Amino acid sequence: MEDSDQVGRAQRAKRGSPFLNTPQAANYLGISIRLLLRLRRGGGGPIYRRHCRFIQYHIDDLDAWSEANSGRAFRR
């Protein structure tokens, strides 16, 4: 899928539902799907929920994870 389509899908999902699937969550965070999957397996990624067989990420959890993992500029 094209990036613009993913962005549109994420924006529509945000308006209609606070939950995003893995590709939408990765796009929302600006990381690859593969990295998000590795983070989930390793336990260092954002909180996710399992709805039946589907993995869903709440936008608030993605924002909180992003904020907690934001880097700070190093100054001397």
Short mmCIF file of C-alpha atoms in Angstrom, two decimals:
data_model
loop_
_atom_site.label_atom_id
_atom_site.label_comp_id
_atom_site.label_asym_id
_atom_site.label_seq_id
_atom_site.Cartn_x
_atom_site.Cartn_y
_atom_site.Cartn_z
CA MET A 1 0.00 0.00 0.00
CA GLU A 2 1.07 3.54 -0.56
CA ASP A 3 2.05 5.71 2.39
CA SER A 4 -0.67 8.25 1.65
CA ASP A 5 -3.28 5.49 1.75
CA GLN A 6 -1.96 4.30 5.11
CA VAL A 7 -2.06 7.85 6.47
CA GLY A 8 -5.63 8.27 5.26
CA ARG A 9 -6.66 4.97 6.80
CA ALA A 10 -5.05 5.92 10.11
CA GLN A 11 -6.78 9.31 10.09
CA ARG A 12 -10.15 7.73 9.35
CA ALA A 13 -9.58 5.17 12.07
CA LYS A 14 -8.66 7.88 14.55
CA ARG A 15 -11.92 9.72 13.82
CA GLY A 16 -14.06 6.58 13.94
CA SER A 17 -12.26 4.45 16.48
CA PRO A 18 -9.37 5.02 18.85
CA PHE A 19 -7.89 1.65 17.86
CA LEU A 20 -5.39 1.07 15.06
CA ASN A 21 -4.14 -2.19 13.60
CA THR A 22 -0.42 -2.92 13.34
CA PRO A 23 0.23 -1.26 9.95
CA GLN A 24 -1.78 1.81 10.96
CA ALA A 25 -0.01 2.03 14.34
CA ALA A 26 3.40 1.75 12.71
CA ASN A 27 2.49 4.50 10.27
CA TYR A 28 1.12 6.66 13.09
CA LEU A 29 4.42 6.31 14.96
CA GLY A 30 6.53 6.76 11.84
CA ILE A 31 8.27 3.40 12.17
CA SER A 32 8.24 0.26 10.06
CA ILE A 33 5.76 -2.53 10.62
CA ARG A 34 8.69 -4.90 11.11
CA LEU A 35 10.14 -2.75 13.90
CA LEU A 36 6.76 -2.53 15.65
CA LEU A 37 6.45 -6.33 15.47
CA ARG A 38 9.96 -6.75 16.94
CA LEU A 39 9.16 -4.31 19.73
CA ARG A 40 5.94 -6.18 20.51
CA ARG A 41 7.73 -9.55 20.63
CA GLY A 42 10.51 -8.12 22.77
CA GLY A 43 8.16 -6.41 25.20
CA GLY A 44 9.54 -2.92 24.62
CA GLY A 45 6.84 -1.55 22.38
CA PRO A 46 3.61 0.26 23.05
CA ILE A 47 0.80 -1.42 24.94
CA TYR A 48 -1.46 -3.42 22.66
CA ARG A 49 -4.75 -5.21 23.05
CA ARG A 50 -5.86 -8.48 21.57
CA HIS A 51 -9.44 -8.32 20.31
CA CYS A 52 -10.17 -11.94 19.45
CA ARG A 53 -7.33 -12.75 17.04
CA PHE A 54 -6.63 -9.13 16.12
CA ILE A 55 -3.93 -6.96 17.67
CA GLN A 56 -5.08 -3.39 18.23
CA TYR A 57 -3.24 -0.34 19.52
CA HIS A 58 -5.08 2.48 21.27
CA ILE A 59 -3.97 5.91 20.08
CA ASP A 60 -3.51 7.14 23.65
CA ASP A 61 -1.13 4.22 24.34
CA LEU A 62 0.84 5.00 21.18
CA ASP A 63 1.13 8.66 22.20
CA ALA A 64 2.19 7.71 25.75
CA TRP A 65 4.83 5.25 24.47
CA SER A 66 6.15 7.80 22.01
CA GLU A 67 6.37 10.48 24.70
CA ALA A 68 8.11 8.11 27.12
CA ASN A 69 10.65 7.12 24.45
CA SER A 70 11.33 10.54 23.00
CA GLY A 71 14.99 11.49 22.95
CA ARG A 72 16.40 14.62 24.44
CA ALA A 73 19.05 16.69 22.77
CA PHE A 74 22.48 16.30 24.29
CA ARG A 75 24.11 19.62 25.15
CA ARG A 76 27.60 20.25 26.46
#
